[in-house]
Amino acid sequence: MYNDQDQKYLDQFDELSAYPINNYESIIGKNEVLSIKDLAHSLEERKWVHVNSTFEGGGVAEMLKSVVPIAKGLGIDCKWYCIEGDENFYSITKRFHNIIQGLDQHFTLEDLLETYIETNKRNFEHNKIFSDMTIVHDPQPCASIVHGDYEGKLIWRCHIDTSEANEMIWNFLLPYINNYDGVIFSMKEFAKKGIKKPVYQVAPAIDPLSKKNRQRTHKEALNTLEDLFKEHKIDAERPIVLAVSRYDIHKNQKTIIKAFKELKKSADIRKLKPQLIMVGNLASDDPEGKEMYAEILDFIDGDPDIYALLNIPNNDENIGALMKMAQVYIHVSNKEGFGLVVTEAMWQGAPVIGSNVGGITLQVIGGKTGYLVDPYDVERIVAYTKFLLLNDEEREKLSYYGVEHVRKNFLVTTLVKKYLVLMRFLLGIDFPYFRIEI
Ligand code: UDP
C-alpha cells in the first residue's frame, strides 16, 4: 500500500465526499449492492487515482463526479487529479481528439514535442502519484505514463471512437499506450491494432441519484423549468424535441436543425407546434466550442421554434427536467465514443433517435429502446420524429425499454463494479470477466 504523506499533487478535485453504496439499493436491488461491497472489501484503504484534463464539461468529468464518491463510500482512498495546460495545449489535444475521430488535422513537431509532451512533463515536475491503480483518461494526459511520475499500476481509459484513427497519430500514441498495464475502450471495435497490453471493454455510465439523473415526475420537471422557460419565452405546453451536447462538429447539430426545419413542413406536425430545444455547454479543454455555437446560431437563422441555449443555469436539474419533458430526443453524432446524453435521456424516459455510430449503438436498440439512423439521413430523422410525436403508445414503449436497458447496463454501479474487478486483478486478487481478445 502506498503512503502519500507530505506528497504534493497535481490540481485535485476535492469537493467530493464519500457516498454510501446502500443508497442505490432501491434502483439496483440488494444483491447487487452486496456483490459490490464484497468486491470492495479487500480493497479498503487501497489507493485509486483518476487523471484527466478537465473538472468540468463532457462525459468523463460527469462520470468521475460519481465514481470517486462511491469508491470513497466503499472505503477506497480514491482521488481525482487534473493536468493543466495552456490554450495551445488544449488546441493541440482537441486536434488529437478530432484526428483520432477521423478529421484531417495538422501538427507541427513543435506541437507534439514542445507543447504536448512538455505539458505532460511539467504537470509532474513537483508531483508524483502513488496509487494501487491509476486510470488515465483520454489522449490529453496519455503521455504522462512516460513523461510523468507514477508508482503503481496504470490503465489508459480511452473514451473516444478510435476505430478510424489516423495512423500517424495512433503510431505516435501507441508507445505511450503500450507502457500502461492495460487499456479500456467503450467498445471492442475501438481497439486498434498495435496494442500489446490487455484490453478491456467497459461502457460509461450515469449516476441515477445525481441531480441530473434522479427520476422525477412530469410535474416536478415543469416546476424546475419554470425560470428557464420564462427567460427564453419557451411555451411548456408545446411538444419538445430535445438535443443536448457540447457544440462540436462531431455532434452534428446542424443535421438536427435541418431535420427540424423539414419536419415543420408537414401539416400534421404544424398543428402540434413542436419546438426544438438544443442545450450545450463549453468544456474547459475544448477551445472550438464558442466558434461552433456561433455557427449553429447562424444556421438557425432566426427560426422562432428553435432554441439553442448555452451554459444554462441550474444545469443539472434543468437538463434532467428537459429530458423528462422531451417527447423526442435526438442525438445523431457522426462519431461518438459513447454519448452519455443518450443514456441520460433514456433514463428520464425520453424516446431516442440516435445515429448508428460508435457507442450510441450500445444504447439504442433499433425499434426497442429507440430508433437508429445514419447521421446525415435527414429524411429518416424527420420520419421517426414525426412518427413519435404522433404516437403516444410508441413513445411509451420505447421509454419503458429504454429505462430498463439503462438500469441493466449503464448505471454507475455497474461501472464501479467493473473497475473494482480490474483493481482486484491488478493487485492479483481476481481475473476480469470483461477482458477481450483483439
Ligand atoms: N452536458 C451538460 N450540459 C450541457 C451539455 C452537456 O451537463 O449543456 C453534459 C451531458 O448531460 C453529459 C455530458 O455533458 O453528461 C456529455 O457527455 P457525452 O458523453 O454525451 O459527450 P462528450 O461531451 O463527452 O463528448
CSV table of C-alpha atoms and ligand atoms in Angstrom, one decimal:
chain,number,residue,atom,x,y,z
A,1,MET,CA,0.0,0.0,0.0
A,2,TYR,CA,1.3,3.4,-0.9
A,3,ASN,CA,1.9,6.2,1.5
A,4,ASP,CA,1.3,9.7,0.2
A,5,GLN,CA,2.1,11.7,3.3
A,6,ASP,CA,3.8,15.0,2.5
A,7,GLN,CA,3.2,14.4,-1.1
A,8,LYS,CA,2.5,17.4,-3.3
A,9,TYR,CA,0.0,16.7,-6.0
A,10,LEU,CA,-1.5,17.9,-9.3
A,11,ASP,CA,-4.6,20.0,-9.2
A,12,GLN,CA,-7.1,18.0,-7.2
A,13,PHE,CA,-10.9,17.9,-7.3
A,14,ASP,CA,-11.5,17.8,-3.6
A,15,GLU,CA,-15.2,18.7,-3.0
A,16,LEU,CA,-16.3,15.1,-3.4
A,17,SER,CA,-17.2,13.4,-0.2
A,18,ALA,CA,-17.9,9.7,0.3
A,19,TYR,CA,-21.3,8.4,-0.9
A,20,PRO,CA,-22.8,5.2,0.5
A,21,ILE,CA,-23.5,2.4,-2.0
A,22,ASN,CA,-26.6,1.4,0.1
A,23,ASN,CA,-28.3,4.4,-1.4
A,24,TYR,CA,-28.6,2.6,-4.7
A,25,GLU,CA,-30.4,-0.4,-3.3
A,26,SER,CA,-33.9,0.8,-4.4
A,27,ILE,CA,-32.6,1.0,-8.0
A,28,ILE,CA,-30.3,-2.0,-8.5
A,29,GLY,CA,-31.5,-4.3,-5.7
A,30,LYS,CA,-30.0,-5.6,-2.5
A,31,ASN,CA,-28.0,-8.5,-4.1
A,32,GLU,CA,-26.2,-6.1,-6.5
A,33,VAL,CA,-25.2,-3.8,-3.6
A,34,LEU,CA,-23.9,-6.8,-1.6
A,35,SER,CA,-21.9,-8.0,-4.5
A,36,ILE,CA,-20.2,-4.6,-4.9
A,37,LYS,CA,-19.5,-4.4,-1.2
A,38,ASP,CA,-18.0,-7.9,-1.4
A,39,LEU,CA,-15.6,-6.8,-4.2
A,40,ALA,CA,-14.6,-3.7,-2.3
A,41,HIS,CA,-14.0,-5.5,0.9
A,42,SER,CA,-10.4,-6.5,0.2
A,43,LEU,CA,-9.7,-3.0,-1.4
A,44,GLU,CA,-10.4,-0.9,1.7
A,45,GLU,CA,-7.9,1.9,2.2
A,46,ARG,CA,-6.2,1.0,-1.1
A,47,LYS,CA,-5.4,3.9,-3.4
A,48,TRP,CA,-7.2,4.5,-6.6
A,49,VAL,CA,-6.5,7.6,-8.7
A,50,HIS,CA,-8.0,9.2,-11.8
A,51,VAL,CA,-6.2,11.6,-14.0
A,52,ASN,CA,-7.9,13.6,-16.8
A,53,SER,CA,-7.7,17.1,-18.2
A,54,THR,CA,-10.9,18.9,-17.1
A,55,PHE,CA,-13.0,19.0,-13.9
A,56,GLU,CA,-16.0,20.5,-15.8
A,57,GLY,CA,-17.8,19.6,-19.1
A,58,GLY,CA,-18.0,16.4,-21.0
A,59,GLY,CA,-18.8,12.9,-20.1
A,60,VAL,CA,-15.5,12.0,-18.3
A,61,ALA,CA,-15.9,14.7,-15.7
A,62,GLU,CA,-19.6,13.8,-15.3
A,63,MET,CA,-18.7,10.2,-14.5
A,64,LEU,CA,-15.8,10.9,-12.2
A,65,LYS,CA,-18.1,13.1,-10.0
A,66,SER,CA,-19.9,9.9,-9.1
A,67,VAL,CA,-17.3,7.2,-9.4
A,68,VAL,CA,-15.0,8.9,-6.9
A,69,PRO,CA,-17.5,9.5,-4.1
A,70,ILE,CA,-18.9,5.9,-4.5
A,71,ALA,CA,-15.4,4.5,-4.3
A,72,LYS,CA,-14.7,6.6,-1.2
A,73,GLY,CA,-18.0,5.3,0.3
A,74,LEU,CA,-16.7,1.8,-0.2
A,75,GLY,CA,-13.7,2.6,1.9
A,76,ILE,CA,-11.2,3.1,-1.0
A,77,ASP,CA,-8.9,6.0,-0.9
A,78,CYS,CA,-10.0,7.5,-4.3
A,79,LYS,CA,-8.7,10.8,-5.7
A,80,TRP,CA,-9.1,12.7,-9.0
A,81,TYR,CA,-6.4,14.9,-10.4
A,82,CYS,CA,-6.4,17.1,-13.5
A,83,ILE,CA,-3.4,18.0,-15.6
A,84,GLU,CA,-3.3,21.7,-16.6
A,85,GLY,CA,-2.2,23.2,-19.9
A,86,ASP,CA,-2.3,26.5,-21.7
A,87,GLU,CA,-4.6,27.3,-24.6
A,88,ASN,CA,-2.1,25.9,-27.1
A,89,PHE,CA,-2.1,22.6,-25.3
A,90,TYR,CA,-5.9,22.3,-25.4
A,91,SER,CA,-6.0,23.3,-29.0
A,92,ILE,CA,-3.5,20.5,-29.8
A,93,THR,CA,-5.3,17.9,-27.8
A,94,LYS,CA,-8.6,18.9,-29.4
A,95,ARG,CA,-6.9,18.3,-32.7
A,96,PHE,CA,-5.8,14.9,-31.4
A,97,HIS,CA,-9.4,14.2,-30.5
A,98,ASN,CA,-10.5,15.3,-34.0
A,99,ILE,CA,-7.8,13.4,-35.9
A,100,ILE,CA,-8.4,10.3,-33.9
A,101,GLN,CA,-12.1,10.6,-34.7
A,102,GLY,CA,-11.3,10.8,-38.5
A,103,LEU,CA,-10.9,14.5,-39.3
A,104,ASP,CA,-8.0,15.9,-41.2
A,105,GLN,CA,-5.8,17.9,-38.8
A,106,HIS,CA,-2.2,19.2,-38.8
A,107,PHE,CA,0.5,19.2,-36.2
A,108,THR,CA,4.0,20.6,-36.2
A,109,LEU,CA,6.9,18.8,-34.5
A,110,GLU,CA,6.8,21.7,-32.0
A,111,ASP,CA,3.1,21.0,-31.2
A,112,LEU,CA,3.9,17.4,-30.3
A,113,LEU,CA,7.3,17.8,-28.6
A,114,GLU,CA,7.2,21.2,-27.1
A,115,THR,CA,3.6,21.6,-26.2
A,116,TYR,CA,2.0,18.1,-25.8
A,117,ILE,CA,5.0,16.3,-24.2
A,118,GLU,CA,6.3,19.3,-22.3
A,119,THR,CA,2.8,19.9,-20.7
A,120,ASN,CA,2.6,16.3,-19.6
A,121,LYS,CA,6.1,16.6,-18.2
A,122,ARG,CA,5.6,19.9,-16.5
A,123,ASN,CA,2.5,18.7,-14.6
A,124,PHE,CA,4.6,16.2,-12.8
A,125,GLU,CA,7.7,18.4,-12.2
A,126,HIS,CA,6.8,18.6,-8.5
A,127,ASN,CA,4.3,15.8,-8.3
A,128,LYS,CA,4.3,12.1,-8.0
A,129,ILE,CA,1.3,9.9,-8.0
A,130,PHE,CA,1.5,6.8,-5.8
A,131,SER,CA,-1.5,4.6,-6.2
A,132,ASP,CA,-2.5,0.9,-6.4
A,133,MET,CA,-4.5,1.7,-9.6
A,134,THR,CA,-4.4,4.9,-11.6
A,135,ILE,CA,-6.8,5.4,-14.5
A,136,VAL,CA,-5.5,8.0,-17.0
A,137,HIS,CA,-8.4,9.2,-19.2
A,138,ASP,CA,-8.1,10.1,-22.9
A,139,PRO,CA,-5.3,11.4,-25.0
A,140,GLN,CA,-4.6,14.6,-23.2
A,141,PRO,CA,-2.6,13.1,-20.3
A,142,CYS,CA,-1.7,9.8,-22.1
A,143,ALA,CA,2.0,10.7,-22.5
A,144,SER,CA,2.3,11.2,-18.7
A,145,ILE,CA,2.9,7.5,-18.4
A,146,VAL,CA,6.4,8.2,-19.8
A,147,HIS,CA,6.9,11.9,-19.0
A,148,GLY,CA,5.0,12.0,-15.7
A,149,ASP,CA,5.8,10.3,-12.5
A,150,TYR,CA,3.8,7.4,-11.2
A,151,GLU,CA,4.2,4.4,-9.0
A,152,GLY,CA,1.7,1.6,-9.1
A,153,LYS,CA,-0.4,0.0,-11.8
A,154,LEU,CA,-1.7,2.2,-14.6
A,155,ILE,CA,-4.6,1.9,-17.1
A,156,TRP,CA,-5.3,4.1,-20.1
A,157,ARG,CA,-9.0,4.6,-20.4
A,158,CYS,CA,-9.9,5.9,-23.9
A,159,HIS,CA,-13.4,7.4,-24.2
A,160,ILE,CA,-13.3,8.3,-27.8
A,161,ASP,CA,-14.0,6.4,-31.0
A,162,THR,CA,-10.6,5.3,-32.2
A,163,SER,CA,-11.8,2.8,-34.8
A,164,GLU,CA,-10.7,5.0,-37.7
A,165,ALA,CA,-7.9,6.9,-36.0
A,166,ASN,CA,-5.3,8.5,-38.3
A,167,GLU,CA,-2.4,6.1,-38.5
A,168,MET,CA,0.2,8.7,-37.8
A,169,ILE,CA,-1.3,10.0,-34.6
A,170,TRP,CA,-2.1,6.4,-33.5
A,171,ASN,CA,1.5,5.4,-34.0
A,172,PHE,CA,2.6,8.5,-32.1
A,173,LEU,CA,0.4,7.5,-29.1
A,174,LEU,CA,1.0,3.7,-29.3
A,175,PRO,CA,4.3,3.6,-27.5
A,176,TYR,CA,2.7,5.5,-24.6
A,177,ILE,CA,-0.3,3.3,-24.7
A,178,ASN,CA,1.8,0.2,-24.6
A,179,ASN,CA,3.5,1.4,-21.5
A,180,TYR,CA,0.3,1.1,-19.5
A,181,ASP,CA,-0.7,-2.1,-17.7
A,182,GLY,CA,-3.9,-2.2,-19.7
A,183,VAL,CA,-6.3,-0.3,-21.9
A,184,ILE,CA,-10.0,0.3,-21.6
A,185,PHE,CA,-12.3,1.1,-24.5
A,186,SER,CA,-16.1,1.5,-24.5
A,187,MET,CA,-16.4,-0.8,-27.5
A,188,LYS,CA,-14.4,-3.7,-28.9
A,189,GLU,CA,-14.4,-2.1,-32.3
A,190,PHE,CA,-12.4,0.9,-30.9
A,191,ALA,CA,-9.3,-1.3,-30.1
A,192,LYS,CA,-7.0,-0.6,-33.0
A,193,LYS,CA,-4.1,-2.8,-34.0
A,194,GLY,CA,-0.8,-2.5,-32.2
A,195,ILE,CA,-1.9,-2.6,-28.6
A,196,LYS,CA,0.3,-5.1,-26.8
A,197,LYS,CA,-1.3,-4.8,-23.3
A,198,PRO,CA,-4.6,-6.4,-22.0
A,199,VAL,CA,-7.6,-4.6,-23.4
A,200,TYR,CA,-10.9,-4.3,-21.5
A,201,GLN,CA,-14.4,-3.3,-22.6
A,202,VAL,CA,-16.2,-1.0,-20.1
A,203,ALA,CA,-19.1,1.1,-21.1
A,204,PRO,CA,-19.6,4.5,-19.5
A,205,ALA,CA,-22.5,5.0,-17.1
A,206,ILE,CA,-24.7,7.6,-15.4
A,207,ASP,CA,-25.4,8.1,-11.7
A,208,PRO,CA,-29.2,7.6,-11.2
A,209,LEU,CA,-29.1,9.5,-8.0
A,210,SER,CA,-27.3,12.6,-9.2
A,211,LYS,CA,-29.2,15.9,-9.6
A,212,LYS,CA,-29.4,15.4,-13.3
A,213,ASN,CA,-30.4,11.8,-13.4
A,214,ARG,CA,-32.7,11.3,-10.4
A,215,GLN,CA,-36.0,10.2,-11.7
A,216,ARG,CA,-38.7,12.9,-11.4
A,217,THR,CA,-42.3,13.4,-12.2
A,218,HIS,CA,-43.6,15.4,-15.1
A,219,LYS,CA,-44.9,18.0,-12.7
A,220,GLU,CA,-41.6,18.3,-10.8
A,221,ALA,CA,-39.8,18.8,-14.2
A,222,LEU,CA,-42.2,21.5,-15.1
A,223,ASN,CA,-41.6,23.3,-11.8
A,224,THR,CA,-37.9,23.0,-12.2
A,225,LEU,CA,-38.0,24.5,-15.7
A,226,GLU,CA,-40.2,27.5,-14.9
A,227,ASP,CA,-37.4,30.1,-14.7
A,228,LEU,CA,-35.6,28.8,-17.7
A,229,PHE,CA,-38.7,28.7,-19.8
A,230,LYS,CA,-39.7,32.2,-18.7
A,231,GLU,CA,-36.2,33.5,-19.5
A,232,HIS,CA,-36.3,32.1,-23.1
A,233,LYS,CA,-40.1,32.5,-23.6
A,234,ILE,CA,-40.5,28.8,-24.1
A,235,ASP,CA,-44.1,27.5,-24.0
A,236,ALA,CA,-44.3,24.4,-21.7
A,237,GLU,CA,-47.5,23.3,-23.4
A,238,ARG,CA,-45.8,22.7,-26.8
A,239,PRO,CA,-44.1,19.4,-27.5
A,240,ILE,CA,-40.4,19.4,-27.0
A,241,VAL,CA,-37.8,17.9,-29.4
A,242,LEU,CA,-34.6,17.9,-27.4
A,243,ALA,CA,-30.8,17.7,-28.2
A,244,VAL,CA,-28.2,18.2,-25.5
A,245,SER,CA,-24.4,18.2,-26.1
A,246,ARG,CA,-21.3,20.3,-26.4
A,247,TYR,CA,-21.3,22.5,-29.5
A,248,ASP,CA,-18.9,20.4,-31.6
A,249,ILE,CA,-18.5,19.4,-35.2
A,250,HIS,CA,-18.9,15.7,-34.3
A,251,LYS,CA,-22.2,16.2,-32.6
A,252,ASN,CA,-23.6,17.1,-36.0
A,253,GLN,CA,-26.1,19.6,-34.6
A,254,LYS,CA,-26.7,21.2,-38.0
A,255,THR,CA,-28.4,18.0,-39.2
A,256,ILE,CA,-30.8,18.2,-36.3
A,257,ILE,CA,-31.7,21.7,-37.2
A,258,LYS,CA,-32.1,20.8,-40.9
A,259,ALA,CA,-34.4,17.9,-39.9
A,260,PHE,CA,-36.5,20.1,-37.6
A,261,LYS,CA,-37.0,22.7,-40.3
A,262,GLU,CA,-38.0,20.0,-42.6
A,263,LEU,CA,-40.4,18.4,-40.1
A,264,LYS,CA,-42.3,21.7,-39.7
A,265,LYS,CA,-43.3,21.5,-43.4
A,266,SER,CA,-45.7,18.7,-42.5
A,267,ALA,CA,-49.3,19.9,-41.9
A,268,ASP,CA,-49.9,17.3,-39.2
A,269,ILE,CA,-46.9,18.4,-37.3
A,270,ARG,CA,-47.6,22.1,-37.7
A,271,LYS,CA,-50.8,21.6,-35.7
A,272,LEU,CA,-48.8,20.2,-32.8
A,273,LYS,CA,-46.5,23.2,-32.8
A,274,PRO,CA,-43.3,21.3,-31.7
A,275,GLN,CA,-40.2,23.3,-30.7
A,276,LEU,CA,-36.6,22.2,-30.9
A,277,ILE,CA,-34.6,22.9,-27.8
A,278,MET,CA,-30.8,22.5,-28.1
A,279,VAL,CA,-28.7,22.8,-25.0
A,280,GLY,CA,-24.9,22.9,-24.9
A,281,ASN,CA,-22.0,23.9,-22.8
A,282,LEU,CA,-18.4,24.6,-23.3
A,283,ALA,CA,-15.8,22.2,-21.8
A,284,SER,CA,-12.7,24.0,-20.5
A,285,ASP,CA,-10.5,21.6,-22.5
A,286,ASP,CA,-12.4,22.4,-25.8
A,287,PRO,CA,-11.4,25.6,-27.4
A,288,GLU,CA,-13.6,25.1,-30.5
A,289,GLY,CA,-17.0,25.3,-28.7
A,290,LYS,CA,-17.6,29.1,-29.0
A,291,GLU,CA,-17.0,29.1,-32.7
A,292,MET,CA,-19.3,26.2,-33.2
A,293,TYR,CA,-22.0,27.8,-31.2
A,294,ALA,CA,-21.8,30.9,-33.4
A,295,GLU,CA,-22.1,28.7,-36.5
A,296,ILE,CA,-25.2,27.0,-35.0
A,297,LEU,CA,-26.9,30.3,-34.3
A,298,ASP,CA,-26.2,31.4,-37.9
A,299,PHE,CA,-27.6,28.1,-39.2
A,300,ILE,CA,-30.8,28.5,-37.2
A,301,ASP,CA,-31.3,31.8,-39.0
A,302,GLY,CA,-33.9,33.2,-36.6
A,303,ASP,CA,-36.3,30.3,-36.7
A,304,PRO,CA,-38.6,31.1,-33.8
A,305,ASP,CA,-39.3,27.5,-33.0
A,306,ILE,CA,-35.6,26.6,-32.4
A,307,TYR,CA,-33.8,27.5,-29.2
A,308,ALA,CA,-30.0,27.0,-29.0
A,309,LEU,CA,-29.1,27.6,-25.3
A,310,LEU,CA,-25.6,27.9,-24.0
A,311,ASN,CA,-24.5,27.2,-20.4
A,312,ILE,CA,-27.9,27.1,-18.9
A,313,PRO,CA,-28.3,28.0,-15.2
A,314,ASN,CA,-29.0,25.2,-12.8
A,315,ASN,CA,-27.6,23.0,-15.5
A,316,ASP,CA,-28.1,19.5,-14.0
A,317,GLU,CA,-31.7,19.9,-12.7
A,318,ASN,CA,-32.7,21.7,-15.9
A,319,ILE,CA,-31.2,19.1,-18.2
A,320,GLY,CA,-32.8,16.2,-16.3
A,321,ALA,CA,-36.1,18.0,-16.3
A,322,LEU,CA,-35.9,18.8,-20.1
A,323,MET,CA,-35.1,15.1,-20.8
A,324,LYS,CA,-38.2,14.2,-18.7
A,325,MET,CA,-40.3,16.6,-20.7
A,326,ALA,CA,-38.9,15.7,-24.1
A,327,GLN,CA,-41.3,13.9,-26.5
A,328,VAL,CA,-38.4,13.1,-28.8
A,329,TYR,CA,-34.7,13.2,-28.0
A,330,ILE,CA,-32.2,13.4,-31.0
A,331,HIS,CA,-28.5,12.5,-30.9
A,332,VAL,CA,-27.0,12.0,-34.3
A,333,SER,CA,-23.3,12.4,-33.8
A,334,ASN,CA,-21.1,11.4,-36.8
A,335,LYS,CA,-18.6,10.0,-34.3
A,336,GLU,CA,-19.3,9.1,-30.8
A,337,GLY,CA,-17.2,7.3,-28.1
A,338,PHE,CA,-20.4,6.6,-26.2
A,339,GLY,CA,-22.7,9.6,-25.8
A,340,LEU,CA,-23.6,9.7,-22.2
A,341,VAL,CA,-26.5,12.0,-23.0
A,342,VAL,CA,-28.3,9.2,-24.8
A,343,THR,CA,-28.3,7.1,-21.6
A,344,GLU,CA,-29.3,10.2,-19.6
A,345,ALA,CA,-32.3,10.9,-21.9
A,346,MET,CA,-33.3,7.2,-21.9
A,347,TRP,CA,-33.2,7.1,-18.1
A,348,GLN,CA,-35.6,10.0,-17.9
A,349,GLY,CA,-37.9,8.1,-20.3
A,350,ALA,CA,-37.3,10.2,-23.5
A,351,PRO,CA,-37.7,8.2,-26.7
A,352,VAL,CA,-34.4,8.5,-28.6
A,353,ILE,CA,-33.5,8.8,-32.2
A,354,GLY,CA,-29.7,8.1,-32.4
A,355,SER,CA,-27.2,7.7,-35.1
A,356,ASN,CA,-25.8,4.2,-35.9
A,357,VAL,CA,-22.4,5.3,-34.8
A,358,GLY,CA,-19.9,4.2,-32.1
A,359,GLY,CA,-21.2,3.8,-28.6
A,360,ILE,CA,-24.7,5.0,-29.5
A,361,THR,CA,-25.4,1.6,-30.9
A,362,LEU,CA,-24.8,0.0,-27.5
A,363,GLN,CA,-27.6,2.1,-26.1
A,364,VAL,CA,-30.2,2.4,-28.9
A,365,ILE,CA,-31.5,-0.9,-30.0
A,366,GLY,CA,-33.4,-0.1,-33.1
A,367,GLY,CA,-37.2,-0.4,-32.6
A,368,LYS,CA,-36.9,-1.4,-29.0
A,369,THR,CA,-35.1,1.3,-27.0
A,370,GLY,CA,-35.1,3.9,-29.8
A,371,TYR,CA,-34.5,4.3,-33.5
A,372,LEU,CA,-31.2,4.2,-35.3
A,373,VAL,CA,-30.4,6.3,-38.4
A,374,ASP,CA,-27.4,7.3,-40.5
A,375,PRO,CA,-26.1,10.5,-39.0
A,376,TYR,CA,-26.9,12.6,-42.1
A,377,ASP,CA,-30.2,10.9,-43.0
A,378,VAL,CA,-32.5,13.9,-42.6
A,379,GLU,CA,-35.4,12.1,-44.2
A,380,ARG,CA,-35.4,9.3,-41.6
A,381,ILE,CA,-34.8,11.6,-38.7
A,382,VAL,CA,-37.9,13.6,-39.9
A,383,ALA,CA,-39.9,10.4,-40.4
A,384,TYR,CA,-39.1,9.0,-36.9
A,385,THR,CA,-39.6,12.3,-35.2
A,386,LYS,CA,-43.0,12.7,-36.8
A,387,PHE,CA,-44.0,9.2,-36.0
A,388,LEU,CA,-43.1,9.6,-32.4
A,389,LEU,CA,-44.7,13.0,-32.0
A,390,LEU,CA,-48.0,11.5,-33.3
A,391,ASN,CA,-47.9,8.1,-31.4
A,392,ASP,CA,-48.2,8.2,-27.7
A,393,GLU,CA,-48.1,4.4,-27.4
A,394,GLU,CA,-44.9,4.0,-29.3
A,395,ARG,CA,-43.3,6.7,-27.2
A,396,GLU,CA,-44.3,4.9,-24.0
A,397,LYS,CA,-43.0,1.6,-25.3
A,398,LEU,CA,-39.6,3.0,-26.2
A,399,SER,CA,-39.5,4.8,-22.9
A,400,TYR,CA,-40.1,1.7,-20.9
A,401,TYR,CA,-37.5,-0.4,-22.6
A,402,GLY,CA,-35.0,2.4,-22.6
A,403,VAL,CA,-35.2,2.8,-18.8
A,404,GLU,CA,-34.7,-1.0,-18.3
A,405,HIS,CA,-31.8,-1.1,-20.7
A,406,VAL,CA,-30.0,1.6,-18.8
A,407,ARG,CA,-30.8,0.0,-15.4
A,408,LYS,CA,-29.2,-3.2,-16.6
A,409,ASN,CA,-26.2,-1.9,-18.4
A,410,PHE,CA,-25.3,1.8,-17.9
A,411,LEU,CA,-25.6,2.8,-14.3
A,412,VAL,CA,-22.6,3.9,-12.4
A,413,THR,CA,-22.9,0.9,-10.0
A,414,THR,CA,-22.1,-1.4,-13.0
A,415,LEU,CA,-19.1,0.8,-13.9
A,416,VAL,CA,-17.7,0.9,-10.4
A,417,LYS,CA,-18.1,-2.9,-10.2
A,418,LYS,CA,-16.0,-3.4,-13.3
A,419,TYR,CA,-13.3,-1.0,-12.0
A,420,LEU,CA,-13.2,-2.9,-8.7
A,421,VAL,CA,-12.8,-6.3,-10.5
A,422,LEU,CA,-10.0,-4.7,-12.5
A,423,MET,CA,-8.3,-3.3,-9.4
A,424,ARG,CA,-8.5,-6.7,-7.8
A,425,PHE,CA,-6.9,-8.2,-10.9
A,426,LEU,CA,-4.1,-5.7,-10.9
A,427,LEU,CA,-3.5,-6.5,-7.3
A,428,GLY,CA,-3.5,-10.2,-8.0
A,429,ILE,CA,-7.0,-10.9,-6.5
A,430,ASP,CA,-9.2,-11.6,-9.5
A,431,PHE,CA,-9.4,-12.1,-13.2
A,432,PRO,CA,-11.7,-9.6,-15.1
A,433,TYR,CA,-14.5,-11.3,-17.0
A,434,PHE,CA,-14.8,-8.4,-19.4
A,435,ARG,CA,-11.3,-8.7,-20.9
A,436,ILE,CA,-11.5,-9.1,-24.6
A,437,GLU,CA,-9.2,-10.6,-27.2
A,438,ILE,CA,-8.2,-8.4,-30.1
B,1,UDP,N1,-23.9,18.3,-20.6
B,1,UDP,C1,-24.3,19.2,-19.6
B,1,UDP,N2,-24.7,20.5,-20.1
B,1,UDP,C2,-24.8,20.8,-21.4
B,1,UDP,C3,-24.3,19.9,-22.3
B,1,UDP,C4,-23.9,18.6,-21.9
B,1,UDP,O1,-24.3,19.0,-18.4
B,1,UDP,O2,-25.1,22.0,-21.7
B,1,UDP,C5,-23.4,17.0,-20.1
B,1,UDP,C6,-24.3,15.9,-20.6
B,1,UDP,O3,-25.5,15.9,-19.8
B,1,UDP,C7,-23.4,14.7,-20.4
B,1,UDP,C8,-22.0,15.3,-20.8
B,1,UDP,O4,-22.2,16.7,-20.6
B,1,UDP,O5,-23.4,14.3,-19.1
B,1,UDP,C9,-21.6,15.0,-22.2
B,1,UDP,O6,-21.2,13.6,-22.3
B,1,UDP,P1,-21.2,12.8,-23.6
B,1,UDP,O7,-20.6,11.5,-23.4
B,1,UDP,O8,-22.6,12.8,-24.2
B,1,UDP,O9,-20.4,13.7,-24.7
B,1,UDP,P2,-18.9,14.3,-24.6
B,1,UDP,O10,-19.1,15.8,-24.3
B,1,UDP,O11,-18.1,13.6,-23.5
B,1,UDP,O12,-18.4,14.1,-26.0
